[in-house]
Coordinates of N, CA and C in Angstrom, one line a residue:
L1 N -20.9 15.3 -9.7 CA -20.0 16.0 -10.6 C -19.7 17.4 -9.9
V2 N -20.8 18.1 -9.5 CA -20.6 19.4 -9.0 C -19.8 19.3 -7.7
D3 N -20.1 18.4 -6.8 CA -19.3 18.2 -5.6 C -17.8 18.0 -5.9
A4 N -17.5 17.2 -6.9 CA -16.1 16.9 -7.2 C -15.4 18.2 -7.7
L5 N -16.1 18.9 -8.6 CA -15.5 20.1 -9.1 C -15.4 21.3 -8.2
L6 N -16.3 21.3 -7.2 CA -16.2 22.5 -6.2 C -15.6 22.1 -4.9
R7 N -15.0 20.9 -4.8 CA -14.4 20.5 -3.5 C -13.2 21.4 -3.3
P8 N -13.1 22.0 -2.1 CA -12.0 22.9 -1.8 C -10.6 22.2 -1.8
T9 N -9.6 23.0 -2.0 CA -8.2 22.5 -2.0 C -7.9 21.9 -0.6
R10 N -7.3 20.8 -0.5 CA -6.9 20.2 0.7 C -5.8 21.0 1.3
I11 N -5.7 21.1 2.6 CA -4.7 21.8 3.3 C -3.8 20.7 4.0
Y12 N -2.6 20.6 3.6 CA -1.7 19.5 4.1 C -0.8 19.9 5.2
C13 N -0.9 21.1 5.8 CA 0.0 21.6 6.7 C 0.3 20.7 7.9
R14 N -0.7 20.3 8.6 CA -0.4 19.5 9.9 C 0.3 18.2 9.6
A15 N -0.2 17.5 8.5 CA 0.5 16.2 8.2 C 1.9 16.4 7.7
V16 N 2.1 17.5 6.9 CA 3.5 17.7 6.4 C 4.4 18.1 7.5
L17 N 3.9 19.0 8.4 CA 4.8 19.3 9.6 C 5.2 18.1 10.4
A18 N 4.3 17.2 10.6 CA 4.6 16.0 11.3 C 5.6 15.1 10.5
A19 N 5.5 15.1 9.2 CA 6.4 14.3 8.4 C 7.8 15.0 8.4
L20 N 7.9 16.3 8.4 CA 9.1 17.0 8.4 C 9.9 16.7 9.7
E21 N 9.2 16.5 10.8 CA 9.9 16.3 12.1 C 10.8 15.1 12.0
G22 N 10.5 14.1 11.2 CA 11.3 12.9 11.1 C 12.5 13.0 10.3
G23 N 12.6 14.0 9.5 CA 13.7 14.2 8.6 C 13.6 13.4 7.3
G24 N 14.5 13.7 6.4 CA 14.6 13.0 5.1 C 13.8 13.6 3.9
I25 N 13.1 14.7 4.2 CA 12.3 15.3 3.1 C 13.3 16.3 2.4
K26 N 13.4 16.1 1.1 CA 14.3 17.0 0.3 C 13.5 18.1 -0.4
A27 N 12.3 17.9 -0.8 CA 11.5 18.9 -1.5 C 10.0 18.5 -1.4
M28 N 9.2 19.5 -1.5 CA 7.7 19.3 -1.5 C 7.1 20.1 -2.6
C29 N 6.0 19.6 -3.1 CA 5.3 20.2 -4.3 C 3.8 20.1 -4.1
H30 N 3.1 21.3 -4.0 CA 1.7 21.3 -4.0 C 1.3 21.4 -5.5
V31 N 0.6 20.4 -6.0 CA 0.4 20.2 -7.4 C -0.9 21.0 -7.7
T32 N -0.8 22.1 -8.4 CA -2.0 23.0 -8.7 C -2.0 23.1 -10.2
G33 N -2.4 24.3 -10.7 CA -2.4 24.5 -12.1 C -1.1 24.2 -12.8
G34 N -1.1 23.5 -13.9 CA 0.1 23.1 -14.5 C 0.4 21.6 -14.3
G35 N -0.5 21.0 -13.5 CA -0.5 19.5 -13.3 C 0.8 19.0 -12.8
L36 N 1.0 17.7 -12.9 CA 2.2 17.0 -12.4 C 3.4 17.4 -13.3
V37 N 3.2 17.5 -14.6 CA 4.3 17.8 -15.5 C 4.8 19.2 -15.3
G38 N 4.0 20.2 -15.0 CA 4.4 21.5 -14.8 C 4.9 21.9 -13.4
N39 N 4.5 21.2 -12.4 CA 4.8 21.5 -11.0 C 6.0 20.8 -10.5
L40 N 6.1 19.5 -10.7 CA 7.2 18.7 -10.1 C 8.6 19.2 -10.5
P41 N 8.9 19.5 -11.8 CA 10.3 20.0 -12.1 C 10.7 21.2 -11.3
R42 N 9.8 22.0 -10.8 CA 10.1 23.2 -10.1 C 10.8 22.9 -8.7
V43 N 10.7 21.8 -8.2 CA 11.3 21.4 -6.9 C 12.5 20.5 -7.0
L44 N 12.9 20.2 -8.3 CA 14.0 19.3 -8.5 C 15.2 20.1 -9.0
P45 N 16.4 19.6 -8.6 CA 17.6 20.2 -9.1 C 17.8 20.0 -10.6
D46 N 18.6 20.8 -11.2 CA 18.9 20.6 -12.7 C 19.4 19.2 -12.8
A47 N 19.1 18.6 -14.0 CA 19.6 17.3 -14.4 C 18.9 16.2 -13.6
R48 N 17.8 16.5 -12.9 CA 17.0 15.5 -12.2 C 15.5 15.6 -12.7
G49 N 14.9 14.4 -12.8 CA 13.5 14.3 -13.1 C 12.9 13.2 -12.2
V50 N 11.6 12.9 -12.5 CA 11.0 11.8 -11.8 C 10.3 10.9 -12.8
E51 N 10.3 9.6 -12.4 CA 9.5 8.6 -13.0 C 8.4 8.3 -12.1
L52 N 7.2 8.4 -12.6 CA 5.9 8.1 -11.9 C 5.2 6.9 -12.4
D53 N 4.8 6.1 -11.5 CA 4.0 4.9 -11.9 C 2.5 5.1 -11.5
A54 N 1.7 5.5 -12.5 CA 0.3 5.9 -12.2 C -0.5 4.7 -11.6
R55 N 0.0 3.5 -11.6 CA -0.7 2.4 -11.0 C -0.5 2.4 -9.5
N56 N 0.3 3.3 -9.0 CA 0.6 3.3 -7.5 C -0.3 4.2 -6.7
W57 N -1.2 4.9 -7.4 CA -2.2 5.7 -6.6 C -3.5 5.6 -7.3
P58 N -4.6 5.8 -6.5 CA -5.9 5.8 -7.2 C -6.2 7.1 -7.9
R59 N -6.7 7.0 -9.1 CA -7.0 8.1 -9.9 C -8.5 8.4 -9.7
P60 N -8.9 9.6 -9.1 CA -10.3 9.9 -8.9 C -11.1 9.8 -10.3
P61 N -12.3 9.3 -10.2 CA -13.1 9.1 -11.4 C -13.3 10.4 -12.2
I62 N -13.3 11.5 -11.6 CA -13.6 12.8 -12.2 C -12.6 13.0 -13.4
F63 N -11.4 12.5 -13.3 CA -10.4 12.8 -14.3 C -10.7 11.9 -15.5
D64 N -11.2 10.7 -15.3 CA -11.6 9.9 -16.5 C -12.8 10.5 -17.2
L65 N -13.7 11.0 -16.4 CA -14.9 11.7 -17.0 C -14.4 12.9 -17.9
I66 N -13.5 13.7 -17.3 CA -13.1 14.9 -18.1 C -12.4 14.4 -19.4
A67 N -11.5 13.4 -19.2 CA -10.8 12.9 -20.4 C -11.7 12.4 -21.5
R68 N -12.7 11.6 -21.0 CA -13.7 11.0 -22.0 C -14.6 12.0 -22.6
L69 N -15.3 12.8 -21.8 CA -16.3 13.8 -22.3 C -15.6 14.9 -23.1
G70 N -14.4 15.3 -22.7 CA -13.7 16.4 -23.3 C -12.8 15.9 -24.4
D71 N -12.7 14.6 -24.6 CA -11.7 14.0 -25.6 C -10.3 14.6 -25.4
V72 N -9.9 14.6 -24.1 CA -8.6 15.1 -23.7 C -7.6 14.0 -23.7
P73 N -6.5 14.1 -24.5 CA -5.5 13.1 -24.5 C -4.8 13.0 -23.1
E74 N -4.3 11.8 -22.8 CA -3.6 11.6 -21.5 C -2.5 12.5 -21.3
D75 N -1.6 12.8 -22.3 CA -0.5 13.8 -22.0 C -1.0 15.1 -21.6
E76 N -2.1 15.6 -22.1 CA -2.7 16.9 -21.7 C -3.3 16.8 -20.3
M77 N -3.9 15.7 -20.0 CA -4.4 15.5 -18.6 C -3.3 15.6 -17.6
R78 N -2.1 15.0 -17.9 CA -1.0 15.1 -17.0 C -0.4 16.5 -16.9
R79 N -0.6 17.3 -18.0 CA -0.1 18.7 -17.9 C -1.1 19.6 -17.2
A80 N -2.3 19.3 -17.2 CA -3.4 20.2 -16.7 C -3.8 19.9 -15.3
F81 N -3.7 18.6 -14.9 CA -4.3 18.2 -13.6 C -3.4 17.4 -12.7
N82 N -3.7 17.3 -11.4 CA -2.9 16.6 -10.5 C -3.2 15.1 -10.5
L83 N -4.3 14.7 -11.1 CA -4.7 13.3 -11.3 C -4.8 12.5 -10.0
G84 N -5.0 13.2 -8.9 CA -5.2 12.6 -7.6 C -4.0 12.8 -6.7
L85 N -2.9 13.4 -7.1 CA -1.8 13.7 -6.3 C -1.7 15.2 -6.0
G86 N -2.4 15.6 -5.0 CA -2.4 17.1 -4.7 C -1.1 17.6 -4.1
F87 N -0.4 16.7 -3.5 CA 0.9 17.2 -2.8 C 1.9 16.0 -3.0
V88 N 3.1 16.4 -3.4 CA 4.1 15.4 -3.6 C 5.3 15.7 -2.7
V89 N 5.8 14.7 -2.0 CA 7.0 14.9 -1.2 C 8.2 14.1 -1.8
V90 N 9.3 14.7 -2.0 CA 10.5 14.1 -2.5 C 11.4 13.8 -1.3
S91 N 11.8 12.6 -1.1 CA 12.5 12.2 0.1 C 13.7 11.3 -0.2
E92 N 14.5 11.2 0.8 CA 15.6 10.2 0.8 C 14.8 8.8 0.7
P93 N 15.3 7.9 -0.2 CA 14.6 6.6 -0.3 C 14.5 5.9 1.0
T94 N 15.5 6.0 1.8 CA 15.5 5.2 3.1 C 14.5 5.8 4.1
R95 N 14.0 7.0 3.9 CA 13.0 7.6 4.8 C 11.6 7.6 4.3
A96 N 11.4 7.1 3.1 CA 10.1 7.1 2.4 C 9.0 6.5 3.2
E97 N 9.2 5.3 3.7 CA 8.2 4.6 4.5 C 7.8 5.3 5.7
A98 N 8.8 5.9 6.5 CA 8.5 6.6 7.7 C 7.7 7.9 7.4
I99 N 8.1 8.5 6.3 CA 7.3 9.7 5.9 C 5.9 9.4 5.5
L100 N 5.7 8.3 4.7 CA 4.4 7.9 4.4 C 3.6 7.6 5.7
D101 N 4.2 6.9 6.6 CA 3.5 6.6 7.9 C 3.1 7.8 8.6
A102 N 4.0 8.8 8.7 CA 3.6 10.1 9.4 C 2.5 10.8 8.7
L103 N 2.4 10.8 7.4 CA 1.3 11.4 6.6 C 0.0 10.7 6.9
R104 N 0.1 9.4 6.9 CA -1.1 8.6 7.1 C -1.6 8.7 8.5
Q105 N -0.7 8.8 9.5 CA -1.2 9.0 10.9 C -1.9 10.3 11.1
H106 N -1.7 11.3 10.2 CA -2.4 12.6 10.3 C -3.5 12.7 9.3
G107 N -4.0 11.5 8.9 CA -5.2 11.5 8.1 C -5.1 11.6 6.6
E108 N -3.9 11.6 6.1 CA -3.7 11.7 4.6 C -3.6 10.4 4.0
R109 N -4.1 10.3 2.8 CA -3.8 9.1 2.0 C -2.5 9.3 1.3
A110 N -1.6 8.4 1.4 CA -0.2 8.6 0.8 C 0.3 7.3 0.2
W111 N 1.1 7.5 -0.9 CA 1.6 6.4 -1.6 C 3.0 6.7 -2.1
R112 N 3.8 5.7 -2.3 CA 5.1 5.8 -2.9 C 4.8 5.7 -4.4
V113 N 5.0 6.8 -5.2 CA 4.5 6.9 -6.5 C 5.6 6.9 -7.6
G114 N 6.8 7.0 -7.2 CA 7.9 7.0 -8.2 C 9.2 7.3 -7.6
S115 N 10.1 7.7 -8.5 CA 11.5 7.9 -8.0 C 12.2 9.0 -8.8
V116 N 13.2 9.6 -8.2 CA 14.0 10.7 -8.8 C 15.0 10.0 -9.7
V117 N 15.2 10.5 -10.9 CA 16.1 9.9 -11.8 C 17.0 11.0 -12.5
A118 N 18.1 10.6 -13.0 CA 18.9 11.5 -13.8 C 18.2 11.8 -15.1
T119 N 18.3 13.1 -15.5 CA 17.7 13.5 -16.7 C 18.7 14.3 -17.6
P120 N 18.8 14.0 -18.8 CA 19.8 14.7 -19.6 C 19.3 16.2 -19.9
P121 N 20.2 17.1 -20.2 CA 19.7 18.5 -20.5 C 18.7 18.5 -21.6
G122 N 17.6 19.2 -21.3 CA 16.5 19.2 -22.3 C 15.6 18.0 -22.3
G123 N 15.9 17.0 -21.5 CA 15.1 15.8 -21.4 C 13.8 16.0 -20.7
E124 N 12.9 15.0 -20.9 CA 11.6 15.0 -20.2 C 11.8 14.8 -18.7
R125 N 11.4 15.8 -17.9 CA 11.6 15.8 -16.5 C 10.6 15.0 -15.7
V126 N 9.4 14.8 -16.2 CA 8.4 14.0 -15.6 C 8.0 12.9 -16.6
R127 N 8.4 11.6 -16.3 CA 8.1 10.5 -17.2 C 7.1 9.6 -16.4
F128 N 6.2 9.0 -17.2 CA 5.3 8.1 -16.6 C 5.7 6.7 -17.1
V129 N 5.8 5.7 -16.2 CA 6.3 4.4 -16.6 C 5.1 3.4 -16.4

């Protein structure tokens, strides 16, 4: 538990620079305080949101422990934590696999986790499907 809580923030610089060289990246988001719900909308244009499928990436066990022992509802977990996605790249769909390959070649675990969608004014900008 202590190791999980005190693990330093990952530095994604080298992997992301390699991914940028191939083109197609539209936005990047280091998911810190504010979790997925608070951070992702900051890099998206107005009237756009994301749909995320949490089955597409492994959720570190520490988050299930926090939720269970703290009786923290899932919507609050999504607002407070990154749930295993420390860095999110928004890309052209046709470049997604090449970007994932570049990140993996530089030692990062990477997954296609969702898609950018139209969002009505005042609508939910990060939806989990």
